JSON list of C-alpha atoms in Angstrom, two decimals:
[
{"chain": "A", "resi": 1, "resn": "UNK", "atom": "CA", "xyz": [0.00, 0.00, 0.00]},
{"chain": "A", "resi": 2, "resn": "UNK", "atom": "CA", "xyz": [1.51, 3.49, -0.95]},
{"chain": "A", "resi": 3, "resn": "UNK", "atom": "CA", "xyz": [1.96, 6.31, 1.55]},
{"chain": "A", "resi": 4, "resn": "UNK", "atom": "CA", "xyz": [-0.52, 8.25, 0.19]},
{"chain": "A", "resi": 5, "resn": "UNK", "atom": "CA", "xyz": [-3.65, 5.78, 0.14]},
{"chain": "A", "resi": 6, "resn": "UNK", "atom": "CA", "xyz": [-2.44, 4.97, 4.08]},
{"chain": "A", "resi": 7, "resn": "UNK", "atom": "CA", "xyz": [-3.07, 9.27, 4.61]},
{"chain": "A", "resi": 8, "resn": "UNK", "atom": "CA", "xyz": [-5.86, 8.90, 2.85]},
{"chain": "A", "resi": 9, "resn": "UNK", "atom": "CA", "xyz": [-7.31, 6.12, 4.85]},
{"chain": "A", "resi": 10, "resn": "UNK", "atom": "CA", "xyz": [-6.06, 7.97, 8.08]},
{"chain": "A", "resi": 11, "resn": "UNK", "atom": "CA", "xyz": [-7.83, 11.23, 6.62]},
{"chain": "A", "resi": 12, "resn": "UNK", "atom": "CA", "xyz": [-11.25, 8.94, 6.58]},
{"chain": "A", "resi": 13, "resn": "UNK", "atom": "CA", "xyz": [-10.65, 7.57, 9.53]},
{"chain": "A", "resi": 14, "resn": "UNK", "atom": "CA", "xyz": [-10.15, 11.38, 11.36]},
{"chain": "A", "resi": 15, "resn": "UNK", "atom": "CA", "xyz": [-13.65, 12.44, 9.09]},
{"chain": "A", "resi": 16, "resn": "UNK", "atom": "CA", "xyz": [-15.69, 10.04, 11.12]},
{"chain": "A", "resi": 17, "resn": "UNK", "atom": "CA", "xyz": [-14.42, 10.49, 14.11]},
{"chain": "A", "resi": 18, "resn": "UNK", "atom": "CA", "xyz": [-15.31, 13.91, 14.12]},
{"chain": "A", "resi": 19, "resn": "UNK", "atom": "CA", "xyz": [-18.52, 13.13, 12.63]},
{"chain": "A", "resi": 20, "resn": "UNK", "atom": "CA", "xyz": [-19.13, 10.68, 15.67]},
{"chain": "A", "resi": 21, "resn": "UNK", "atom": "CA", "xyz": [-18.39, 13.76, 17.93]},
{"chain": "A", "resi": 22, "resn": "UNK", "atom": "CA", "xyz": [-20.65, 16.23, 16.37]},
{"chain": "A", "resi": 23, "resn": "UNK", "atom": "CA", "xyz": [-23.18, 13.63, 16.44]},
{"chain": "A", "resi": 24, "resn": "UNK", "atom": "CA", "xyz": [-23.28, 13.57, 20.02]},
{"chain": "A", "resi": 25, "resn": "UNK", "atom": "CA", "xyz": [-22.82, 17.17, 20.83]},
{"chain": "A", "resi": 26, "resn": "UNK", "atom": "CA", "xyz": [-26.40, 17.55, 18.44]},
{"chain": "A", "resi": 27, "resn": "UNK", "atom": "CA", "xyz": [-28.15, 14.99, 20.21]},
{"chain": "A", "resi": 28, "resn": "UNK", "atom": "CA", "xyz": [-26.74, 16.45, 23.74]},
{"chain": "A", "resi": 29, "resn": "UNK", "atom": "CA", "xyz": [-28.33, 19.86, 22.84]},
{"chain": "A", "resi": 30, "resn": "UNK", "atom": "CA", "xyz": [-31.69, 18.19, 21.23]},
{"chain": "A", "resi": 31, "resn": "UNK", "atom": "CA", "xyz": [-31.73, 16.14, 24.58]},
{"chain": "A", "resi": 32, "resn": "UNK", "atom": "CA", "xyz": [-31.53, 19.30, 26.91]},
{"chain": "A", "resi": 33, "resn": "UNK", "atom": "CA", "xyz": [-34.19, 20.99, 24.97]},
{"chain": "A", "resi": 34, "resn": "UNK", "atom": "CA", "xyz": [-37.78, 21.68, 26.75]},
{"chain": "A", "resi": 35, "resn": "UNK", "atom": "CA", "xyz": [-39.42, 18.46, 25.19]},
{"chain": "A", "resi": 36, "resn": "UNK", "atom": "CA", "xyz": [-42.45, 21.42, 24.08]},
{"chain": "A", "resi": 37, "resn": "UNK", "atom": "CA", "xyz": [-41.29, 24.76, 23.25]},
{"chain": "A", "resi": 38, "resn": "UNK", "atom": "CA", "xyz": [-43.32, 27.48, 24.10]},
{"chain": "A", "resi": 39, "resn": "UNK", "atom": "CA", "xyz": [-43.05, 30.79, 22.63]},
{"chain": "A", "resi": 40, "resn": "UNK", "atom": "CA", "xyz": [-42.37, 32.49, 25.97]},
{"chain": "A", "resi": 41, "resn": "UNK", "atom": "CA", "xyz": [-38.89, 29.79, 25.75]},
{"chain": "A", "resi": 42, "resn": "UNK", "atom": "CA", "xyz": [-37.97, 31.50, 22.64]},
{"chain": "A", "resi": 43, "resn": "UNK", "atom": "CA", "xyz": [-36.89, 34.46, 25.38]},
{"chain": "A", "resi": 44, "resn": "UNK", "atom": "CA", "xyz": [-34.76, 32.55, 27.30]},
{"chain": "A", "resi": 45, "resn": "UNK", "atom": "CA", "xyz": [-31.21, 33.34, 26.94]},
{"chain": "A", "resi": 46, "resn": "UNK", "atom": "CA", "xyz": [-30.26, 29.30, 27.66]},
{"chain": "A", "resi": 47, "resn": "UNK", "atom": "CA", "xyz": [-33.42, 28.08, 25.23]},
{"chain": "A", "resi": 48, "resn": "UNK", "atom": "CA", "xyz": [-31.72, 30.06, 22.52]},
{"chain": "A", "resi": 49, "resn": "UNK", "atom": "CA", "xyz": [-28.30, 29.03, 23.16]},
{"chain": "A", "resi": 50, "resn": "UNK", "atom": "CA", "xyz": [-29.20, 25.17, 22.49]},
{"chain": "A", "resi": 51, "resn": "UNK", "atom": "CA", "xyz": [-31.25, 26.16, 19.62]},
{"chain": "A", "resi": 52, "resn": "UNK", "atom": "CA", "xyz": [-28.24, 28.00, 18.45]},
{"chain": "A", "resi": 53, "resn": "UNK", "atom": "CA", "xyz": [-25.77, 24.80, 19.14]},
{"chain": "A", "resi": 54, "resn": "UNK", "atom": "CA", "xyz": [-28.51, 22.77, 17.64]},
{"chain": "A", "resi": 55, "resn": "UNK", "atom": "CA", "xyz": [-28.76, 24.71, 14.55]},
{"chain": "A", "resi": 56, "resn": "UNK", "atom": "CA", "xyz": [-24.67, 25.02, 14.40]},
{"chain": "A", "resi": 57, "resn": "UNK", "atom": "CA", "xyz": [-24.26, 21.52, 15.31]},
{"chain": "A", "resi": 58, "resn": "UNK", "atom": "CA", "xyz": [-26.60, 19.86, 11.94]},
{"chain": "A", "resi": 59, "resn": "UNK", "atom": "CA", "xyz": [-25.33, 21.93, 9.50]},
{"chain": "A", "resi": 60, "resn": "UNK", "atom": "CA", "xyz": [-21.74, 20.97, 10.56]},
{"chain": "A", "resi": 61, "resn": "UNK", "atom": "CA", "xyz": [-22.85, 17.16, 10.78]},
{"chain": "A", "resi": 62, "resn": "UNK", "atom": "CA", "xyz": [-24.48, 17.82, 7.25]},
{"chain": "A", "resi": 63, "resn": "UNK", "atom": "CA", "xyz": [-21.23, 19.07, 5.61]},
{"chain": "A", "resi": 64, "resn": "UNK", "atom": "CA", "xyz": [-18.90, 17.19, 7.15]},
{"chain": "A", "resi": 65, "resn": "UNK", "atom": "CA", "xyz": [-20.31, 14.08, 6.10]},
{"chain": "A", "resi": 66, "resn": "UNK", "atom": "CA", "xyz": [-20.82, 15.64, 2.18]},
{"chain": "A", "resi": 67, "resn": "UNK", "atom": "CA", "xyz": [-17.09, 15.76, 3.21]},
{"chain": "A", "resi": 68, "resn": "UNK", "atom": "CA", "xyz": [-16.45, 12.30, 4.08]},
{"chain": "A", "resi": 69, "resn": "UNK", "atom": "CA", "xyz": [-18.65, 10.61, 1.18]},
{"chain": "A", "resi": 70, "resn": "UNK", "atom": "CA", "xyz": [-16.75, 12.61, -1.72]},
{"chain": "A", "resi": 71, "resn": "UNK", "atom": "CA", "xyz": [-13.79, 11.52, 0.28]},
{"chain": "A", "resi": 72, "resn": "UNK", "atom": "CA", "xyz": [-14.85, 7.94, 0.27]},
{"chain": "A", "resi": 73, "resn": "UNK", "atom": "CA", "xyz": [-15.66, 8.29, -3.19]},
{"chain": "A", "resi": 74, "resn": "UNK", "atom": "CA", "xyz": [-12.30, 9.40, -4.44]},
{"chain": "A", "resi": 75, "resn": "UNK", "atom": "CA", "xyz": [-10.84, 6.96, -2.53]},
{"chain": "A", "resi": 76, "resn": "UNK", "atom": "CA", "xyz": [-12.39, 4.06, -4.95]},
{"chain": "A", "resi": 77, "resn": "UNK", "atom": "CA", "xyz": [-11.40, 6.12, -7.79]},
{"chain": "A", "resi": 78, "resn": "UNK", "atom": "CA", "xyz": [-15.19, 6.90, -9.11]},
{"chain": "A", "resi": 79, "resn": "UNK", "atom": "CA", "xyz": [-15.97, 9.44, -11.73]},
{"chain": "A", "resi": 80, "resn": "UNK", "atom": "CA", "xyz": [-16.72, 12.73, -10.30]},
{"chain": "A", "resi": 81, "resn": "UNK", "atom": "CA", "xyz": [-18.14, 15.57, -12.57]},
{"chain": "A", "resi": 82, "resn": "UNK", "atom": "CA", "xyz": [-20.14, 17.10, -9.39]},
{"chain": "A", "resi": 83, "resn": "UNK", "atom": "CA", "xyz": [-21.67, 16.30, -6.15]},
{"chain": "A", "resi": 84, "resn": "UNK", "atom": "CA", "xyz": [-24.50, 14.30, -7.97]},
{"chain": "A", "resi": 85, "resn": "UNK", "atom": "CA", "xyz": [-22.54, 11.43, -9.00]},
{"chain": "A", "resi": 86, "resn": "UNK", "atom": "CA", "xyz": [-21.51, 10.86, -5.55]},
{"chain": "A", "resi": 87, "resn": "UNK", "atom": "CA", "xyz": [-24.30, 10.61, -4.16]},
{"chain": "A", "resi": 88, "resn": "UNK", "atom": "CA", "xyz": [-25.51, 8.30, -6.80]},
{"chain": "A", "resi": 89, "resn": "UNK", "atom": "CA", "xyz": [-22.49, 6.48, -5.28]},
{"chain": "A", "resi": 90, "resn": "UNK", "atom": "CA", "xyz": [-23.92, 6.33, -2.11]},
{"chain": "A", "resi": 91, "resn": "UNK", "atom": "CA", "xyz": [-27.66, 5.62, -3.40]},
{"chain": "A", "resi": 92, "resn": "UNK", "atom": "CA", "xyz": [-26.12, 2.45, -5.36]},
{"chain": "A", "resi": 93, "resn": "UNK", "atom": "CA", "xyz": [-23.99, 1.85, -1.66]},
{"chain": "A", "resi": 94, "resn": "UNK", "atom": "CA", "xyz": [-27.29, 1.57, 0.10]},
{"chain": "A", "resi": 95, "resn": "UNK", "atom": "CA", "xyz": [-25.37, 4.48, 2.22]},
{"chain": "A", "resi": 96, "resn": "UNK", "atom": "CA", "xyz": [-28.17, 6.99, 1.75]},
{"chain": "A", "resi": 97, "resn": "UNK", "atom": "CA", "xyz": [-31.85, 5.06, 0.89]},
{"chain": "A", "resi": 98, "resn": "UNK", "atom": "CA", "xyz": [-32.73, 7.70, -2.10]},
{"chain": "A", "resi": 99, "resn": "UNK", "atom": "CA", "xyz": [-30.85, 10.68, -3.71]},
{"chain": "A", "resi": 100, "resn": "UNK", "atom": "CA", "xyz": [-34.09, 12.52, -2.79]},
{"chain": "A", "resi": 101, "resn": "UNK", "atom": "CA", "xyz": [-33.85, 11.84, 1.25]},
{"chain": "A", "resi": 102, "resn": "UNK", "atom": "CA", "xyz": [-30.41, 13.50, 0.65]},
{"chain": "A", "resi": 103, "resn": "UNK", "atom": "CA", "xyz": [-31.44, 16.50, -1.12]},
{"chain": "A", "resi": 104, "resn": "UNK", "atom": "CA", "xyz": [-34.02, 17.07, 1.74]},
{"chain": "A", "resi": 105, "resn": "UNK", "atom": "CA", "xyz": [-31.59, 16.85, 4.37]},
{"chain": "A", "resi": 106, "resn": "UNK", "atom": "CA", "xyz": [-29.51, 19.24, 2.81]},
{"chain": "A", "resi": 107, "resn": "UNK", "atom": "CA", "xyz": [-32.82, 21.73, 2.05]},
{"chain": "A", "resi": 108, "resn": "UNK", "atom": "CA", "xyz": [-32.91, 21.44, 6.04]},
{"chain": "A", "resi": 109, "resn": "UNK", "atom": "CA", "xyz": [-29.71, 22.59, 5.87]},
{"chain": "A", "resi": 110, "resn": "UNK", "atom": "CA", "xyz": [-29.70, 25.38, 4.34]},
{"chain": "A", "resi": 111, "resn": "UNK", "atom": "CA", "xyz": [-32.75, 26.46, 5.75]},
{"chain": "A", "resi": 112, "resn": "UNK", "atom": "CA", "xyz": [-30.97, 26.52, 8.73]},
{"chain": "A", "resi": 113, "resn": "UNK", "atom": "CA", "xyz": [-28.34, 28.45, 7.71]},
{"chain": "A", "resi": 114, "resn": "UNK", "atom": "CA", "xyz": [-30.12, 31.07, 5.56]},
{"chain": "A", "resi": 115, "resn": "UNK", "atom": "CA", "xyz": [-33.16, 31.51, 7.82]},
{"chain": "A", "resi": 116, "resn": "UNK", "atom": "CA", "xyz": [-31.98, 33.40, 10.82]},
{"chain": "A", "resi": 117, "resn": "UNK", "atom": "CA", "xyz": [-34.92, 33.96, 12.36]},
{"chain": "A", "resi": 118, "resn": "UNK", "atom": "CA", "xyz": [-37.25, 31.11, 11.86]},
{"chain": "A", "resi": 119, "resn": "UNK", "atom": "CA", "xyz": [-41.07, 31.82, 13.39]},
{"chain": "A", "resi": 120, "resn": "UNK", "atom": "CA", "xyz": [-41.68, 30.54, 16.54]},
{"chain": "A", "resi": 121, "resn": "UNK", "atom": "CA", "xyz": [-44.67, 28.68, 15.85]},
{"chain": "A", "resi": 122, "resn": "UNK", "atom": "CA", "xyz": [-42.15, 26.83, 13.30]},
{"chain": "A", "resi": 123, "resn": "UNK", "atom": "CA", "xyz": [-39.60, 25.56, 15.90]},
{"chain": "A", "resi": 124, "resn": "UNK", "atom": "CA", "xyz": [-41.54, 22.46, 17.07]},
{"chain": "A", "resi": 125, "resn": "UNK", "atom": "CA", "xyz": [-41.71, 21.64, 13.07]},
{"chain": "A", "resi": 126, "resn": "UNK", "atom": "CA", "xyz": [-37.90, 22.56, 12.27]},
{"chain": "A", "resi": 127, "resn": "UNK", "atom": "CA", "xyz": [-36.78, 20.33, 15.81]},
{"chain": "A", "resi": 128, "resn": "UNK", "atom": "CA", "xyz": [-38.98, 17.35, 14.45]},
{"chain": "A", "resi": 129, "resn": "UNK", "atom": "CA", "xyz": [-37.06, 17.56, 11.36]},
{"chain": "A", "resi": 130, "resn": "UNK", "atom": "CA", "xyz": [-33.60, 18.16, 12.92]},
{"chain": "A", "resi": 131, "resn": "UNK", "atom": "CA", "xyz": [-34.74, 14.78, 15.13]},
{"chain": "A", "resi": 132, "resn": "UNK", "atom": "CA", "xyz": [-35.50, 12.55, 12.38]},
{"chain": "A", "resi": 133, "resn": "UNK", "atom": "CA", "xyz": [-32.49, 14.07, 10.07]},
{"chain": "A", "resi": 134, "resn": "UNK", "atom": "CA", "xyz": [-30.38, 13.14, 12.74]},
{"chain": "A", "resi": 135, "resn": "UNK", "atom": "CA", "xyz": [-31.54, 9.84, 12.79]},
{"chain": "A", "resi": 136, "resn": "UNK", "atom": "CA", "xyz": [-30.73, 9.75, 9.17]},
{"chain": "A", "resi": 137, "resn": "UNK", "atom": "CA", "xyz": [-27.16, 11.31, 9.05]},
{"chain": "A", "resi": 138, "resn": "UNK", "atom": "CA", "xyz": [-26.39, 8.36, 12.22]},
{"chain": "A", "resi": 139, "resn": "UNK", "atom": "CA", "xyz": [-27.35, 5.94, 9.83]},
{"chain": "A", "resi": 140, "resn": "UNK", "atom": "CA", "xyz": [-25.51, 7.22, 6.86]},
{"chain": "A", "resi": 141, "resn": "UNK", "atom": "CA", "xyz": [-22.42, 7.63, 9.25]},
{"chain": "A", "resi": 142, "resn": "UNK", "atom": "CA", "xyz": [-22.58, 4.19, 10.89]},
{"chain": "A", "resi": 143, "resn": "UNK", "atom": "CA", "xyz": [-22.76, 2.50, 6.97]},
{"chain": "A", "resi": 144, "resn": "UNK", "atom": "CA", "xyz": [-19.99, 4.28, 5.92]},
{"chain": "A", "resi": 145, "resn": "UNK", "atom": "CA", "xyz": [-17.61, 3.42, 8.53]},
{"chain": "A", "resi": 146, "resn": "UNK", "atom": "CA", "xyz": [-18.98, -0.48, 7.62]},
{"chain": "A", "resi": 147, "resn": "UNK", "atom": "CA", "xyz": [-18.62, 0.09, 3.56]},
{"chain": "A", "resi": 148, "resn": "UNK", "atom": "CA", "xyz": [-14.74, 1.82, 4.28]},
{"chain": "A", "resi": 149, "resn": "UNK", "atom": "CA", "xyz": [-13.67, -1.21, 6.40]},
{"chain": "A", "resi": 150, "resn": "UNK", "atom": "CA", "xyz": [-15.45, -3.81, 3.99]},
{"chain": "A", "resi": 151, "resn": "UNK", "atom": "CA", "xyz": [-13.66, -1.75, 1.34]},
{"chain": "A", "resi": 152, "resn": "UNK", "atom": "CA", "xyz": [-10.64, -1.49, 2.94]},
{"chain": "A", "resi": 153, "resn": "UNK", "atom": "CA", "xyz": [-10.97, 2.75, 3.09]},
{"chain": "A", "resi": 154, "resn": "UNK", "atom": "CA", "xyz": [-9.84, 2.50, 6.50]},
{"chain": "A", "resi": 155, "resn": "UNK", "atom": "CA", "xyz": [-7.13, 1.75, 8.33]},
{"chain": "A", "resi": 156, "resn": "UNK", "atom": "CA", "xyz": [-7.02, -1.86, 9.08]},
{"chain": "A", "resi": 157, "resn": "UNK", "atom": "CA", "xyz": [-5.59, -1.13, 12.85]},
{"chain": "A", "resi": 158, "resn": "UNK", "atom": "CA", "xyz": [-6.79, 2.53, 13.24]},
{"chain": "A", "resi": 159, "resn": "UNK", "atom": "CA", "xyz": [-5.29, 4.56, 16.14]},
{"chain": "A", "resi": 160, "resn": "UNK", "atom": "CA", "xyz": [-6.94, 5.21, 19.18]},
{"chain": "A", "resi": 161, "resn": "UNK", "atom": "CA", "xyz": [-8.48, 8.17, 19.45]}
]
């Protein structure tokens, strides 16, 4: 194995570790959330500082693990002309169910990131959808780890961390 595909294993190996910790951290804040939000919560100081985290925490999980999966994808040596084929990559991986679950996770996404100040009768809706994304991204995460050590994408006696 050259030096370079061993960095590039290590580099895939580093990706999902710190997808694994921004993964927690999101469902720390979700879990420390009011399980109802009430409007009045939207003025608390420490209600809005978890909805911040929370907010900071997905989009991070969402683009780090676009990261990862063109990573991965390189890494087999798969045509890339744009971020479509890979995650027709991924579809035909059985990493991500449909190419269409994916584009709605990242719509989340960038709601999140361009809508600043999201309506508070919207925030039980957007937290619902942050929930079950989550649940999502976990899933993608925990298959690609399984698909880079079946494909030999990861170190084959990875550090500890």
């Amino acid at each position: 194995m050259s030096a370079l595909f061993a960095q590039q294993q290590a580099l895939l190996q580093q990706q999902l570790h710190v997808l694994t910790r921004i993964e927690s951290g999101l469902r720390y804040s979700l879990e420390r959330l009011p399980k109802a939000l009430a409007p009045s919560d939207l003025d608390n100081a420490e209600v809005l500082e978890r909805l911040a985290s929370i907010n900071d925490r997905y989009t991070k999980l969402q683009d780090q693990l676009s990261a990862a999966l063109r990573h991965a994808h390189a890494m087999i040596g798969e045509r890339y002309r744009g971020f479509a084929d890979v995650i027709d990559w991924a579809v035909r991986q059985d990493l991500i169910e449909q190419a269409e679950v994916w584009m709605e996770l990242r719509a989340l996404r960038n709601r999140l990131t361009h809508d600043y100040d999201l309506e508070a009768a919207a925030m039980p809706e957007v937290l619902q959808a942050i929930r079950e994304a989550t649940e999502i991204l976990a899933g993608v995460i925990m298959r690609l780890r399984s698909l880079g050590r079946r494909l030999g994408l990861l170190p084959a006696n990875p550090p500890a961390p």
